[in-house]
């Protein structure tokens, strides 16, 4: 859900910080006050094209930041983590800066981001319906996803995608084998020789370090034994040994302790030294007894080192990497063995294709049922939205080449007037019709649509009276499940909103800028009265406005 929008020096907006809530919010105001500019500013953070004209006259740059609460969107949180764009938990910040030169920079949670990444993030967050490019209903992938969600076919669609990837991979394996049979045979032969040589070495992980340590010990055995014996002599067994000297000092001082207690600290320090010298001498003695000269073992270790070093040099790896190389060689041979039989490859490919086609057939059947049901529901909604006689349909066209999303292309089509043949919605409907069609579709899909924020611009173009009241009611119903914002000139639509903002122009220092005011109940009556028309607002007009607001209670679900 959109929580906050901060705008600096964008078109005629000098500084605005808007906080949003759940439910249905109406944006109203005089024509040209800048209502659509707020939507344009938000669209900029969602990855729309940036131009120098977006920068307020006299400013160096335009800066727009949108803050979203994404606590309930695991999909978006996962996408942010995968792209290293995550920020504070439960929050997503989209920011766009446009320089006066036209150069722009994007940020997601403070991390530099491309316009494409902003658009990807926006797909999880906002749908803008009206004469704007950021509109999911015009994208084939979004249409397909909505149909699958409406028909409860998402898991079946995911299964088809998995099976299609398996089929594609096995087809690539077969083609690769057929195109590289000689190279594969040569590689298999080389690896078989390599595996035999490495197997003969009987490699053990960590062996290189262990053998090296043993070689160093055996090669210096004489020096080690000699040093150990010399240490024993110096510490305890030789003439004038250190331990003998320490014992003599202790023996001389001990009787004198009764004459001067201060000697106790010195004796306390000497006694541990005496013990440690004894232990060190004993340890050296045991070491010297165990150490021995073994020329035969030394030769064996040197031969092992030579064998390991020779194999490492031959295969251009570190000696301690030989066990891993042996394992990789065995794995690669297994892969080549599994894929070395063309009949096996063709059989595996055929099995994968059959499984994919069977799952896709079930998905297609489910889509046909959902498409018929969705078309009828949206067509019924169009009749109440000044599109009498119009028809909405979901066309399923078979693909020549199967794809990961199934074996058909999903396309939303509409005939806005009686007698017209349905055409793709982006090519057929006018701005107002397209926005109202979006409203009808979103109302039908509101229980399954995952985008939390819906914004409608020009939804009320060319309508009034009863149809306007229906539009207001439908927006209010959408607001029970989504965050809904609507720019409107119609009092019937504005009166249905839970909250209302008034957008106006103000002049400061000879410059015009937009201001936004959140209206309380009394101010809403005045604004609805203004929207009802007339140069002068009368008590009768105010009474009518109050009645309209009173007859549009909002019941949250």
Coordinates of C-alpha atoms in Angstrom, one line a residue:
X1 CA 0.0 0.0 0.0
X2 CA 1.2 3.5 -0.8
X3 CA 1.9 5.3 2.4
X4 CA 3.7 8.5 1.5
X5 CA 4.5 10.5 -1.6
X6 CA 7.1 13.3 -1.4
X7 CA 7.4 15.7 -4.4
X8 CA 10.0 18.4 -4.9
X9 CA 10.0 20.8 -7.9
X10 CA 8.0 18.6 -10.2
X11 CA 6.2 20.5 -13.0
X12 CA 4.2 23.1 -11.0
X13 CA 4.6 21.3 -7.7
X14 CA 7.1 23.1 -5.5
X15 CA 7.0 20.9 -2.3
X16 CA 4.4 18.4 -1.3
X17 CA 4.4 15.5 1.2
X18 CA 1.2 13.4 1.1
X19 CA 0.3 10.6 3.5
X20 CA -2.2 8.0 2.2
X21 CA -4.5 5.6 4.0
X22 CA -6.5 2.5 3.0
X23 CA -9.8 2.5 1.2
X24 CA -11.1 4.9 -1.4
X25 CA -9.7 8.4 -1.7
X26 CA -11.0 11.0 -4.2
X27 CA -8.8 13.8 -5.6
X28 CA -10.9 16.8 -6.7
X29 CA -10.3 20.4 -7.7
X30 CA -10.6 22.9 -10.5
X31 CA -9.5 21.9 -14.0
X32 CA -5.8 22.6 -14.4
X33 CA -5.1 22.6 -10.7
X34 CA -2.6 19.7 -11.0
X35 CA -4.6 16.6 -10.0
X36 CA -3.1 14.5 -12.8
X37 CA 0.4 15.9 -12.0
X38 CA 0.3 13.9 -8.7
X39 CA -0.4 10.7 -10.7
X40 CA 2.4 11.7 -13.1
X41 CA 4.8 12.2 -10.2
X42 CA 4.0 8.8 -8.8
X43 CA 4.3 7.2 -12.3
X44 CA 7.8 8.7 -12.5
X45 CA 8.9 6.7 -9.5
X46 CA 7.3 3.6 -11.1
X47 CA 9.7 3.8 -14.0
X48 CA 7.9 6.0 -16.5
X49 CA 10.0 8.0 -19.0
X50 CA 11.7 11.0 -17.5
X51 CA 12.0 14.3 -19.4
X52 CA 13.5 17.7 -18.7
X53 CA 10.0 19.2 -18.8
X54 CA 9.2 17.5 -15.6
X55 CA 11.5 19.8 -13.7
X56 CA 9.8 22.9 -12.2
X57 CA 10.9 26.1 -14.0
X58 CA 13.9 27.6 -12.2
X59 CA 14.8 24.5 -10.3
X60 CA 17.9 22.3 -10.8
X61 CA 16.1 19.0 -10.5
X62 CA 12.8 17.3 -9.7
X63 CA 12.8 14.7 -6.9
X64 CA 10.0 12.3 -6.2
X65 CA 9.9 9.5 -3.5
X66 CA 7.1 7.0 -3.0
X67 CA 7.1 4.9 0.2
X68 CA 5.1 1.7 0.2
X69 CA 4.1 -0.7 3.0
X70 CA 5.0 -4.2 1.6
X71 CA 4.5 -6.2 4.8
X72 CA 2.1 -8.6 3.0
X73 CA 4.0 -9.0 -0.3
X74 CA 6.4 -12.0 0.0
X75 CA 6.8 -12.0 -3.8
X76 CA 8.1 -8.4 -3.8
X77 CA 10.3 -9.0 -0.7
X78 CA 11.8 -12.0 -2.5
X79 CA 12.4 -10.0 -5.7
X80 CA 14.1 -7.2 -3.8
X81 CA 16.4 -9.7 -2.0
X82 CA 17.3 -11.5 -5.2
X83 CA 18.2 -8.1 -6.8
X84 CA 20.2 -6.9 -3.7
X85 CA 17.7 -4.0 -3.4
X86 CA 16.2 -4.8 0.0
X87 CA 15.8 -2.1 2.6
X88 CA 14.0 -1.9 6.0
X89 CA 11.7 -4.8 6.6
X90 CA 8.2 -4.2 5.3
X91 CA 9.1 -1.0 3.5
X92 CA 9.9 -0.3 -0.2
X93 CA 11.1 3.2 -1.2
X94 CA 11.1 4.2 -4.9
X95 CA 12.8 7.4 -5.8
X96 CA 13.4 9.2 -9.1
X97 CA 15.6 12.3 -9.6
X98 CA 15.3 14.2 -12.9
X99 CA 18.0 16.8 -13.7
X100 CA 17.1 20.0 -15.7
X101 CA 19.2 18.5 -18.5
X102 CA 16.7 15.6 -18.7
X103 CA 19.1 13.0 -17.2
X104 CA 17.4 10.9 -14.5
X105 CA 18.5 8.5 -11.7
X106 CA 16.4 5.9 -10.0
X107 CA 16.7 4.4 -6.5
X108 CA 15.1 1.5 -4.7
X109 CA 15.5 1.5 -1.0
X110 CA 18.5 3.8 -1.4
X111 CA 20.2 1.5 -3.9
X112 CA 20.8 2.8 -7.5
X113 CA 18.3 1.2 -9.8
X114 CA 17.5 1.3 -13.5
X115 CA 14.1 2.4 -14.9
X116 CA 13.5 -1.2 -15.9
X117 CA 14.0 -2.3 -12.2
X118 CA 11.6 0.4 -11.1
X119 CA 9.0 -0.9 -13.5
X120 CA 9.5 -4.4 -12.3
X121 CA 9.0 -3.3 -8.7
X122 CA 6.0 -1.3 -9.7
X123 CA 4.3 -4.4 -11.1
X124 CA 4.0 -5.6 -7.5
X125 CA 2.7 -2.3 -6.2
X126 CA 0.5 -0.1 -8.3
X127 CA -1.8 -0.2 -11.3
X128 CA -2.6 3.2 -12.9
X129 CA -5.7 3.1 -15.1
X130 CA -6.3 5.9 -17.6
X131 CA -4.2 7.5 -20.3
X132 CA -0.9 6.3 -18.9
X133 CA 1.6 3.8 -20.2
X134 CA 1.9 2.1 -16.8
X135 CA -1.2 0.0 -17.1
X136 CA -1.0 -3.8 -16.5
X137 CA -4.2 -4.5 -18.3
X138 CA -2.5 -3.7 -21.6
X139 CA 0.3 -6.2 -21.1
X140 CA -0.2 -9.8 -22.4
X141 CA 1.7 -11.3 -19.4
X142 CA -0.5 -9.4 -16.9
X143 CA -3.7 -10.4 -18.8
X144 CA -2.6 -14.0 -18.7
X145 CA -1.8 -13.8 -15.0
X146 CA -5.1 -12.2 -14.2
X147 CA -7.0 -14.9 -16.1
X148 CA -5.1 -17.6 -14.3
X149 CA -5.7 -16.0 -11.0
X150 CA -9.4 -15.6 -11.7
X151 CA -9.7 -19.2 -12.8
X152 CA -7.6 -20.6 -9.9
X153 CA -5.1 -21.9 -12.4
X154 CA -1.9 -20.5 -11.0
X155 CA -0.5 -23.8 -9.7
X156 CA -1.4 -25.5 -13.0
X157 CA 0.3 -22.7 -14.9
X158 CA 3.5 -23.1 -12.8
X159 CA 3.5 -26.8 -13.4
X160 CA 3.3 -26.3 -17.2
X161 CA 6.2 -23.8 -16.9
X162 CA 8.3 -26.4 -15.1
X163 CA 7.5 -29.2 -17.5
X164 CA 8.2 -26.9 -20.5
X165 CA 11.6 -26.1 -19.1
X166 CA 12.4 -29.8 -18.6
X167 CA 11.2 -30.5 -22.2
X168 CA 13.4 -27.6 -23.5
X169 CA 16.4 -28.8 -21.6
X170 CA 16.2 -32.3 -22.9
X171 CA 15.6 -31.1 -26.4
X172 CA 18.8 -29.0 -26.1
X173 CA 20.7 -32.1 -24.8
X174 CA 19.6 -34.2 -27.8
X175 CA 20.5 -31.4 -30.3
X176 CA 23.8 -30.8 -28.6
X177 CA 24.6 -34.5 -28.8
X178 CA 23.6 -34.8 -32.4
X179 CA 25.7 -31.7 -33.3
X180 CA 28.7 -32.7 -31.3
X181 CA 28.8 -36.5 -31.3
X182 CA 32.5 -36.6 -32.3
X183 CA 33.5 -34.0 -29.7
X184 CA 31.5 -35.8 -27.0
X185 CA 33.2 -39.1 -27.8
X186 CA 36.6 -37.5 -27.7
X187 CA 35.8 -35.9 -24.4
X188 CA 34.5 -39.2 -22.9
X189 CA 37.7 -41.0 -24.0
X190 CA 39.9 -38.3 -22.5
X191 CA 38.0 -38.3 -19.2
X192 CA 38.1 -42.1 -19.0
X193 CA 41.9 -42.0 -19.1
X194 CA 41.9 -39.2 -16.6
X195 CA 39.6 -41.1 -14.3
X196 CA 41.7 -44.2 -14.5
X197 CA 44.9 -42.3 -13.6
X198 CA 43.3 -40.4 -10.7
X199 CA 41.6 -43.6 -9.4
X200 CA 45.0 -45.4 -9.4
X201 CA 46.4 -42.7 -7.1
X202 CA 43.7 -43.6 -4.4
X203 CA 43.4 -40.0 -3.5
X204 CA 42.2 -39.0 0.0
X205 CA 41.0 -35.4 0.8
X206 CA 43.6 -33.5 2.8
X207 CA 46.3 -36.0 2.0
X208 CA 48.7 -33.5 0.4
X209 CA 49.0 -31.5 3.6
X210 CA 49.4 -34.6 5.8
X211 CA 52.0 -36.2 3.5
X212 CA 53.9 -32.9 3.4
X213 CA 54.0 -32.7 7.2
X214 CA 55.2 -36.3 7.5
X215 CA 57.9 -35.7 4.9
X216 CA 59.2 -32.7 6.8
X217 CA 59.3 -34.7 10.0
X218 CA 61.1 -37.7 8.5
X219 CA 63.6 -35.6 6.5
X220 CA 64.7 -33.8 9.7
X221 CA 64.5 -36.8 12.1
X222 CA 68.2 -36.8 13.0
X223 CA 68.2 -33.1 13.8
X224 CA 65.0 -33.4 15.8
X225 CA 66.4 -36.3 17.9
X226 CA 69.6 -34.5 18.5
X227 CA 67.9 -31.3 19.5
X228 CA 65.6 -33.2 21.9
X229 CA 68.5 -34.9 23.6
X230 CA 70.4 -31.7 23.9
X231 CA 67.4 -30.1 25.5
X232 CA 67.1 -32.9 28.0
X233 CA 70.8 -32.4 28.9
X234 CA 70.5 -28.7 29.3
X235 CA 67.3 -28.9 31.4
X236 CA 67.9 -31.9 33.7
X237 CA 70.7 -34.4 32.9
X238 CA 73.8 -32.4 31.9
X239 CA 76.4 -30.9 34.2
X240 CA 75.0 -27.6 35.6
X241 CA 71.5 -28.4 34.2
X242 CA 68.9 -25.7 34.6
X243 CA 66.7 -27.8 36.8
X244 CA 69.6 -28.6 39.1
X245 CA 70.4 -24.9 39.4
X246 CA 66.8 -24.0 40.2
X247 CA 66.6 -26.8 42.8
X248 CA 69.8 -25.4 44.4
X249 CA 68.3 -21.9 44.7
X250 CA 65.1 -23.2 46.3
X251 CA 67.1 -25.4 48.7
X252 CA 69.3 -22.4 49.8
X253 CA 66.3 -20.0 50.2
X254 CA 63.9 -22.4 51.9
X255 CA 65.6 -22.5 55.4
X256 CA 66.0 -18.7 55.3
X257 CA 62.3 -18.1 55.0
X258 CA 61.9 -18.1 58.8
X259 CA 64.2 -15.1 59.0
X260 CA 62.6 -13.0 56.3
X261 CA 59.0 -13.8 55.2
X262 CA 59.5 -11.6 52.0
X263 CA 61.4 -14.6 50.5
X264 CA 58.0 -16.4 50.2
X265 CA 57.0 -14.5 47.0
X266 CA 60.3 -15.5 45.4
X267 CA 59.9 -19.1 46.4
X268 CA 56.3 -19.1 45.1
X269 CA 57.6 -17.9 41.8
X270 CA 60.4 -20.5 41.6
X271 CA 58.3 -23.6 42.5
X272 CA 56.1 -23.4 39.3
X273 CA 59.3 -22.9 37.2
X274 CA 60.7 -26.0 38.8
X275 CA 57.6 -28.0 37.9
X276 CA 57.5 -26.7 34.4
X277 CA 61.2 -27.5 33.8
X278 CA 60.6 -31.0 35.0
X279 CA 57.6 -31.5 32.7
X280 CA 59.5 -30.0 29.7
X281 CA 62.5 -32.3 30.3
X282 CA 60.2 -35.4 30.6
X283 CA 58.3 -34.4 27.4
X284 CA 61.6 -33.9 25.4
X285 CA 62.8 -37.3 26.7
X286 CA 59.7 -39.0 25.5
X287 CA 59.8 -37.2 22.2
X288 CA 63.4 -38.3 21.6
X289 CA 62.5 -41.9 22.4
X290 CA 59.6 -42.0 19.9
X291 CA 61.4 -40.2 17.1
X292 CA 63.4 -42.6 15.0
X293 CA 65.3 -42.6 11.7
X294 CA 63.3 -44.5 9.0
X295 CA 64.9 -44.1 5.6
X296 CA 62.5 -46.6 4.0
X297 CA 59.4 -44.6 5.1
X298 CA 61.1 -41.4 4.0
X299 CA 61.6 -42.8 0.5
X300 CA 57.9 -44.0 0.4
X301 CA 56.7 -40.5 1.4
X302 CA 58.9 -38.8 -1.2
X303 CA 57.6 -41.1 -3.9
X304 CA 54.0 -40.2 -2.9
X305 CA 54.8 -36.5 -3.0
X306 CA 56.3 -36.9 -6.4
X307 CA 53.2 -38.8 -7.7
X308 CA 50.8 -36.2 -6.3
X309 CA 52.8 -33.3 -7.6
X310 CA 53.2 -34.9 -11.0
X311 CA 49.5 -35.5 -11.4
X312 CA 48.7 -31.9 -10.2
X313 CA 51.2 -30.5 -12.8
X314 CA 49.7 -32.6 -15.5
X315 CA 46.1 -31.6 -14.9
X316 CA 47.0 -28.0 -14.0
X317 CA 45.5 -27.9 -10.5
X318 CA 46.9 -27.5 -7.0
X319 CA 47.9 -30.9 -5.4
X320 CA 45.2 -30.5 -2.7
X321 CA 42.6 -30.1 -5.5
X322 CA 43.2 -33.6 -7.0
X323 CA 40.4 -35.4 -5.0
X324 CA 37.9 -32.8 -6.2
X325 CA 39.1 -33.2 -9.7
X326 CA 38.6 -36.9 -9.5
X327 CA 35.1 -36.5 -8.2
X328 CA 34.2 -34.0 -11.0
X329 CA 35.7 -36.3 -13.6
X330 CA 33.5 -39.2 -12.4
X331 CA 30.4 -36.9 -12.4
X332 CA 31.1 -35.6 -15.9
X333 CA 31.6 -39.2 -17.2
X334 CA 28.2 -40.1 -15.6
X335 CA 26.6 -37.2 -17.5
X336 CA 28.1 -38.2 -20.8
X337 CA 27.2 -41.8 -20.1
X338 CA 23.6 -40.9 -19.5
X339 CA 23.5 -38.7 -22.5
X340 CA 25.6 -40.7 -24.8
X341 CA 22.9 -42.9 -26.2
X342 CA 20.9 -41.0 -28.9
X343 CA 17.9 -43.4 -28.5
X344 CA 17.9 -42.6 -24.7
X345 CA 18.0 -38.9 -25.4
X346 CA 15.1 -39.1 -27.9
X347 CA 13.1 -41.2 -25.5
X348 CA 13.7 -38.8 -22.6
X349 CA 12.8 -35.8 -24.8
X350 CA 9.6 -37.5 -25.9
X351 CA 8.6 -38.3 -22.3
X352 CA 9.1 -34.7 -21.3
X353 CA 7.1 -33.4 -24.3
X354 CA 4.2 -35.7 -23.5
X355 CA 4.1 -34.7 -19.9
X356 CA 4.2 -31.0 -20.9
X357 CA 1.5 -31.3 -23.5
X358 CA -0.8 -33.2 -21.1
X359 CA -0.5 -30.5 -18.4
X360 CA -0.9 -27.7 -21.0
X361 CA -4.0 -29.4 -22.3
X362 CA -5.6 -29.3 -18.8
X363 CA -4.5 -25.6 -18.4
X364 CA -6.0 -24.7 -21.7
X365 CA -9.3 -26.3 -20.8
X366 CA -9.3 -24.3 -17.5
X367 CA -8.5 -21.1 -19.3
X368 CA -11.3 -21.5 -21.7
X369 CA -13.8 -21.9 -18.9
X370 CA -12.4 -19.0 -17.0
X371 CA -12.2 -16.8 -20.1
X372 CA -15.9 -17.3 -20.9
X373 CA -16.9 -16.6 -17.3
X374 CA -14.7 -13.5 -17.0
X375 CA -15.9 -12.1 -20.4
X376 CA -19.5 -12.4 -19.3
X377 CA -18.9 -10.8 -15.9
X378 CA -17.0 -7.8 -17.3
X379 CA -19.5 -7.4 -20.2
X380 CA -22.3 -7.1 -17.6
X381 CA -20.3 -4.5 -15.7
X382 CA -19.8 -2.5 -18.9
X383 CA -23.5 -2.0 -19.3
X384 CA -23.7 0.0 -16.1
X385 CA -20.7 2.2 -17.1
X386 CA -22.0 4.1 -20.1
X387 CA -20.8 1.4 -22.4
X388 CA -24.2 -0.1 -23.3
X389 CA -24.0 -2.8 -25.9
X390 CA -20.3 -3.1 -25.4
X391 CA -18.7 -6.6 -25.2
X392 CA -15.6 -7.8 -23.4
X393 CA -14.0 -11.1 -24.3
X394 CA -10.8 -13.0 -23.4
X395 CA -9.4 -14.4 -26.6
X396 CA -7.2 -17.5 -26.6
X397 CA -5.1 -18.0 -29.7
X398 CA -3.1 -21.1 -30.2
X399 CA 0.6 -20.6 -30.5
X400 CA 2.6 -22.1 -33.3
X401 CA 5.4 -22.9 -30.9
X402 CA 4.6 -23.9 -27.3
X403 CA 5.9 -21.6 -24.6
X404 CA 6.5 -21.7 -20.9
X405 CA 3.2 -20.0 -20.1
X406 CA 1.2 -22.6 -22.1
X407 CA 0.1 -23.3 -25.6
X408 CA -2.0 -20.2 -26.2
X409 CA -1.8 -16.4 -26.1
X410 CA -4.2 -14.7 -23.8
X411 CA -5.6 -11.3 -25.0
X412 CA -8.2 -9.0 -23.6
X413 CA -10.5 -7.6 -26.3
X414 CA -13.3 -5.1 -26.2
X415 CA -16.0 -3.8 -28.5
X416 CA -17.0 -0.6 -26.7
X417 CA -20.1 0.0 -28.9
X418 CA -22.8 -2.2 -30.4
X419 CA -21.9 -3.7 -33.8
X420 CA -18.1 -3.3 -33.4
X421 CA -15.9 -6.3 -33.4
X422 CA -13.8 -6.9 -30.3
X423 CA -10.2 -5.6 -30.6
X424 CA -7.3 -5.5 -28.2
X425 CA -8.2 -3.1 -25.4
X426 CA -5.2 -0.8 -25.9
X427 CA -6.2 -0.2 -29.5
X428 CA -9.9 0.2 -29.2
X429 CA -11.1 2.1 -26.2
X430 CA -10.7 5.9 -25.7
X431 CA -9.1 7.2 -22.5
X432 CA -12.3 7.4 -20.5
X433 CA -13.6 4.1 -21.9
X434 CA -10.4 2.4 -21.2
X435 CA -10.4 3.6 -17.6
X436 CA -14.0 2.6 -17.0
X437 CA -13.3 -0.8 -18.6
X438 CA -10.4 -1.2 -16.3
X439 CA -12.7 -0.4 -13.4
X440 CA -15.2 -3.1 -14.5
X441 CA -12.4 -5.6 -14.9
X442 CA -10.8 -4.7 -11.6
X443 CA -14.1 -5.0 -9.8
X444 CA -14.6 -8.5 -11.1
X445 CA -11.0 -9.4 -10.4
X446 CA -10.7 -7.6 -7.0
X447 CA -10.8 -10.8 -5.0
X448 CA -7.8 -12.3 -6.9
X449 CA -5.8 -9.2 -8.0
X450 CA -2.5 -8.9 -6.2
X451 CA -1.6 -5.3 -6.8
X452 CA -2.6 -3.5 -3.6
X453 CA -2.9 0.1 -5.0
X454 CA -5.3 1.1 -7.9
X455 CA -5.3 4.6 -9.3
X456 CA -8.0 5.7 -11.7
X457 CA -7.6 8.9 -13.9
X458 CA -10.4 10.1 -16.3
X459 CA -12.7 7.3 -15.2
X460 CA -15.6 9.8 -15.3
X461 CA -15.0 11.2 -18.8
X462 CA -18.3 11.4 -20.7
X463 CA -20.6 10.1 -18.0
X464 CA -22.8 11.6 -15.3
X465 CA -25.9 11.1 -13.2
X466 CA -26.8 7.4 -12.6
X467 CA -23.6 6.1 -14.2
X468 CA -21.5 8.4 -12.1
X469 CA -23.2 7.0 -9.0
X470 CA -22.5 3.4 -10.2
X471 CA -18.8 4.3 -10.8
X472 CA -18.6 5.7 -7.2
X473 CA -20.2 2.6 -5.8
X474 CA -17.8 0.3 -7.7
X475 CA -14.8 2.3 -6.6
X476 CA -16.0 2.1 -3.0
X477 CA -16.4 -1.7 -3.3
X478 CA -12.9 -1.9 -4.7
X479 CA -11.7 0.2 -1.7
X480 CA -12.8 -2.6 0.6
X481 CA -10.0 -4.8 -0.7
X482 CA -7.5 -2.4 -2.2
X483 CA -6.2 1.0 -1.8
X484 CA -8.0 3.1 -4.4
X485 CA -7.5 6.6 -5.6
X486 CA -9.5 8.4 -8.2
X487 CA -9.1 11.8 -9.9
X488 CA -12.7 12.9 -10.6
X489 CA -14.7 15.9 -11.6
X490 CA -18.0 14.3 -10.7
X491 CA -19.6 15.0 -7.2
X492 CA -21.3 11.6 -7.3
X493 CA -17.9 9.8 -7.5
X494 CA -16.2 12.1 -4.9
X495 CA -19.1 11.6 -2.5
X496 CA -18.6 7.9 -2.4
X497 CA -15.0 8.2 -1.2
X498 CA -13.9 7.6 2.4
X499 CA -11.7 10.6 2.2
X500 CA -11.3 13.5 -0.2
X501 CA -8.4 15.7 -1.1
X502 CA -8.7 19.1 -2.8
X503 CA -6.0 20.1 -5.3
X504 CA -5.7 23.8 -6.1
X505 CA -3.3 26.3 -7.6
X506 CA -1.6 28.9 -5.4
X507 CA 0.6 31.8 -6.4
X508 CA 3.8 32.6 -4.4
X509 CA 6.3 35.1 -5.6
X510 CA 4.8 35.3 -9.0
X511 CA 5.0 31.6 -9.5
X512 CA 2.1 29.1 -9.7
X513 CA 2.3 25.9 -7.7
X514 CA -0.1 23.1 -6.7
X515 CA -1.4 22.6 -3.2
X516 CA -3.2 19.7 -1.7
X517 CA -5.6 19.9 1.2
X518 CA -7.2 17.0 3.1
X519 CA -10.8 17.9 3.6
X520 CA -12.8 17.5 6.8
X521 CA -16.6 16.9 6.7
X522 CA -17.5 20.6 6.4
X523 CA -14.9 21.2 3.7
X524 CA -16.1 18.2 1.8
X525 CA -19.6 19.6 1.7
X526 CA -18.2 22.9 0.3
X527 CA -16.2 21.0 -2.3
X528 CA -19.0 18.7 -3.4
X529 CA -21.3 21.8 -3.6
X530 CA -18.7 23.5 -5.9
X531 CA -18.6 20.4 -8.0
X532 CA -22.4 20.4 -8.4
X533 CA -22.0 23.6 -10.4
X534 CA -23.1 27.1 -10.4
X535 CA -21.2 30.4 -10.0
X536 CA -22.6 30.9 -6.5
X537 CA -22.8 28.2 -3.9
X538 CA -26.2 28.4 -2.2
X539 CA -27.6 26.8 0.9
X540 CA -29.7 24.5 -1.3
X541 CA -26.5 23.4 -3.1
X542 CA -24.8 22.7 0.2
X543 CA -27.8 20.8 1.4
X544 CA -27.7 18.7 -1.7
X545 CA -24.0 18.1 -1.2
X546 CA -24.5 17.0 2.4
X547 CA -27.3 14.7 1.3
X548 CA -25.0 13.1 -1.2
X549 CA -22.3 12.5 1.4
X550 CA -24.8 11.2 3.8
X551 CA -26.1 8.6 1.3
X552 CA -22.6 7.3 0.6
X553 CA -21.6 5.5 3.8
X554 CA -18.5 3.4 3.5
X555 CA -18.6 -0.1 5.0
X556 CA -15.1 -1.6 5.3
X557 CA -14.9 -5.4 5.0

